[in-house]
Tab-separated table of C-alpha atoms in Angstrom:
chain	number	residue	atom	x	y	z
R	1	VAL	CA	-73.079	-7.844	12.006
R	2	MET	CA	-70.283	-8.831	14.588
R	3	GLY	CA	-67.389	-8.278	12.211
R	4	LEU	CA	-68.204	-4.702	11.680
R	5	TRP	CA	-68.805	-4.328	15.309
R	6	ILE	CA	-65.718	-5.941	16.949
R	7	ASN	CA	-63.178	-3.867	14.908
R	8	PRO	CA	-63.696	-0.695	16.521
R	9	VAL	CA	-64.079	-2.257	20.212
R	10	MET	CA	-61.335	-4.108	19.675
R	11	ALA	CA	-59.133	-1.008	18.552
R	12	LEU	CA	-60.075	0.868	21.688
R	13	ILE	CA	-59.554	-2.185	24.035
R	14	ASN	CA	-55.932	-2.500	22.712
R	15	HIS	CA	-55.296	1.198	22.630
R	16	LEU	CA	-56.108	1.170	26.391
R	17	GLY	CA	-53.886	-1.533	26.957
R	18	LEU	CA	-56.689	-3.736	28.097
R	19	ASN	CA	-56.682	-6.450	25.659
R	20	GLY	CA	-55.632	-9.207	28.128
R	21	HIS	CA	-59.021	-8.742	29.445
R	22	VAL	CA	-60.645	-10.257	26.484
R	23	CYS	CA	-57.967	-12.738	25.740
R	24	PRO	CA	-59.240	-16.388	25.994
R	25	ILE	CA	-57.232	-18.778	28.070
R	26	PRO	CA	-55.310	-20.479	25.215
R	27	PRO	CA	-55.694	-24.300	24.899
R	28	PRO	CA	-52.901	-26.667	26.252
R	29	GLY	CA	-49.710	-26.525	23.747
R	30	ALA	CA	-50.865	-23.388	22.004
R	31	PRO	CA	-48.094	-21.266	20.839
R	32	TYR	CA	-47.300	-18.435	22.922
R	33	ASP	CA	-48.834	-15.099	21.857
R	34	PRO	CA	-47.052	-12.129	22.930
R	35	ALA	CA	-50.279	-9.826	21.895
R	36	CYS	CA	-52.709	-11.619	23.906
R	37	LYS	CA	-51.208	-11.945	27.823
R	38	VAL	CA	-54.488	-13.202	29.632
R	39	ALA	CA	-55.579	-11.130	32.569
R	40	LEU	CA	-57.239	-13.350	35.243
R	41	PRO	CA	-59.225	-12.034	37.946
R	42	PRO	CA	-57.064	-12.124	41.437
R	43	PRO	CA	-58.796	-14.435	43.973
R	44	TYR	CA	-60.772	-13.333	46.677
R	45	PRO	CA	-58.749	-13.690	49.679
R	46	PRO	CA	-60.984	-13.970	53.021
R	47	HIS	CA	-58.323	-11.615	54.723
R	48	TRP	CA	-56.526	-8.903	52.142
R	49	THR	CA	-53.369	-7.235	52.421
R	50	SER	CA	-53.908	-3.840	50.971
R	51	GLU	CA	-51.744	-4.598	48.021
R	52	GLU	CA	-54.469	-7.760	47.398
R	53	ALA	CA	-57.479	-5.511	47.909
R	54	ARG	CA	-55.820	-3.037	45.293
R	55	ALA	CA	-55.042	-5.740	42.646
R	56	TYR	CA	-58.552	-6.963	43.039
R	57	GLU	CA	-59.908	-3.555	42.464
R	58	THR	CA	-57.811	-2.740	39.501
R	59	PHE	CA	-58.556	-5.939	37.986
R	60	TRP	CA	-62.499	-5.333	38.132
R	61	GLU	CA	-62.262	-1.778	37.366
R	62	ASN	CA	-60.318	-2.492	34.112
R	63	ASP	CA	-62.455	-5.192	33.444
R	64	ASN	CA	-65.416	-3.127	33.672
R	65	VAL	CA	-64.236	-0.860	31.008
R	66	CYS	CA	-63.797	-3.287	28.738
R	67	SER	CA	-67.123	-4.767	29.434
R	68	TYR	CA	-68.712	-1.428	28.995
R	69	ILE	CA	-66.460	-0.909	25.547
R	70	ILE	CA	-67.983	-4.003	24.468
R	71	SER	CA	-71.682	-3.624	25.490
R	72	GLY	CA	-72.101	0.087	25.090
R	73	LYS	CA	-73.552	0.339	21.628
R	74	LEU	CA	-75.570	-2.869	21.620
R	75	SER	CA	-79.200	-2.920	20.772
R	76	ALA	CA	-81.337	-3.328	23.705
R	77	GLU	CA	-82.459	-6.845	22.336
R	78	ILE	CA	-79.074	-8.041	22.346
R	79	PHE	CA	-77.983	-6.200	25.542
R	80	ASN	CA	-80.960	-7.679	27.529
R	81	SER	CA	-80.081	-11.064	26.275
R	82	LEU	CA	-76.331	-10.788	28.111
R	83	PRO	CA	-76.137	-13.133	31.403
R	84	PRO	CA	-75.829	-11.080	34.533
R	85	ALA	CA	-72.451	-9.626	35.343
R	86	CYS	CA	-72.836	-10.395	39.060
R	87	GLY	CA	-74.513	-12.507	41.573
R	88	GLY	CA	-75.159	-13.453	45.134
R	89	PRO	CA	-76.242	-11.360	47.773
R	90	TYR	CA	-73.529	-8.771	47.459
R	91	CYS	CA	-73.507	-8.773	43.562
R	92	PHE	CA	-69.909	-10.131	43.542
R	93	PRO	CA	-68.851	-10.276	39.880
R	94	VAL	CA	-69.376	-13.358	38.194
R	95	GLN	CA	-68.578	-12.697	34.475
R	96	THR	CA	-65.508	-11.402	33.087
R	97	ALA	CA	-65.226	-9.086	29.674
R	98	CYS	CA	-63.829	-12.277	28.029
R	99	HIS	CA	-66.720	-14.097	28.867
R	100	LEU	CA	-69.199	-11.350	27.644
R	101	LEU	CA	-67.099	-11.243	24.391
R	102	GLU	CA	-67.593	-15.054	24.010
R	103	PHE	CA	-71.138	-15.146	24.697
R	104	LEU	CA	-71.426	-12.266	21.960
R	105	GLN	CA	-69.322	-14.267	19.602
R	106	LYS	CA	-71.046	-17.558	20.334
R	107	HIS	CA	-74.681	-16.356	20.225
R	108	TYR	CA	-74.333	-13.446	17.614
R	109	SER	CA	-71.342	-13.666	15.613
R	110	ILE	CA	-71.441	-14.537	11.959
R	111	GLY	CA	-67.697	-14.110	11.711
R	112	SER	CA	-66.971	-11.590	8.593
R	113	ALA	CA	-68.633	-9.116	6.223
R	114	ALA	CA	-68.224	-11.746	3.648
R	115	SER	CA	-69.919	-14.633	5.418
R	116	ALA	CA	-72.839	-12.181	6.629
R	117	GLN	CA	-73.473	-10.927	3.196
R	118	LYS	CA	-73.541	-14.882	1.982
R	119	VAL	CA	-76.086	-15.298	4.789
R	120	LYS	CA	-78.259	-12.299	3.880
R	121	ASP	CA	-78.458	-13.554	0.181
R	122	SER	CA	-79.178	-16.884	1.094
R	123	VAL	CA	-82.513	-15.606	3.177
R	124	PHE	CA	-83.214	-13.065	1.014
R	125	SER	CA	-83.319	-15.485	-2.084
R	126	HIS	CA	-86.322	-17.580	-0.178
R	127	PRO	CA	-89.566	-16.105	-1.329
R	128	CYS	CA	-91.624	-15.560	1.824
R	129	HIS	CA	-95.254	-16.267	0.869
R	130	LEU	CA	-98.145	-15.968	3.421
R	131	ASN	CA	-98.374	-19.849	3.607
R	132	ALA	CA	-94.561	-20.614	3.705
R	133	ILE	CA	-93.861	-18.476	6.682
R	134	PRO	CA	-92.769	-20.977	9.012
R	135	ASN	CA	-90.398	-22.505	6.514
R	136	TYR	CA	-88.924	-18.911	5.823
R	137	VAL	CA	-88.427	-18.344	9.233
R	138	GLN	CA	-86.906	-21.460	9.973
R	139	ALA	CA	-84.359	-21.000	6.747
R	140	TRP	CA	-83.835	-17.686	8.451
R	141	HIS	CA	-82.949	-19.050	11.952
R	142	ILE	CA	-80.810	-22.016	10.539
R	143	ALA	CA	-78.697	-19.458	8.487
R	144	CYS	CA	-78.201	-16.834	11.192
R	145	LEU	CA	-77.935	-19.210	14.359
């Protein structure tokens, strides 16, 4: 359940001071949230100064720490469903920790322990008879996804 999993993950990310790596970009007109200063990857310039190169490396090192905290305890099934972290012939990063967290919330989040219990109760309340397995699976699929 995402609600139980996300609390210690976010506590560790916040403790390390890396919460900007998982803050979504606020929509236009949203009020300022001082607790969520979005960290965006620096551009990949063709000719770097040493300062630009260090900023790029530091961002991705910190983002990799966040990605590991987010994905380190996932089951093999969920971990294998994640989109690739890098791409192209040189495996440049294509996804940030924020993208990873958004993917997990979109595909696996139920929201809270209370809503997870509601889903569990609704799914377990359906009797599963041999001739009704497709209906049971469909009800479970609708409730969980």
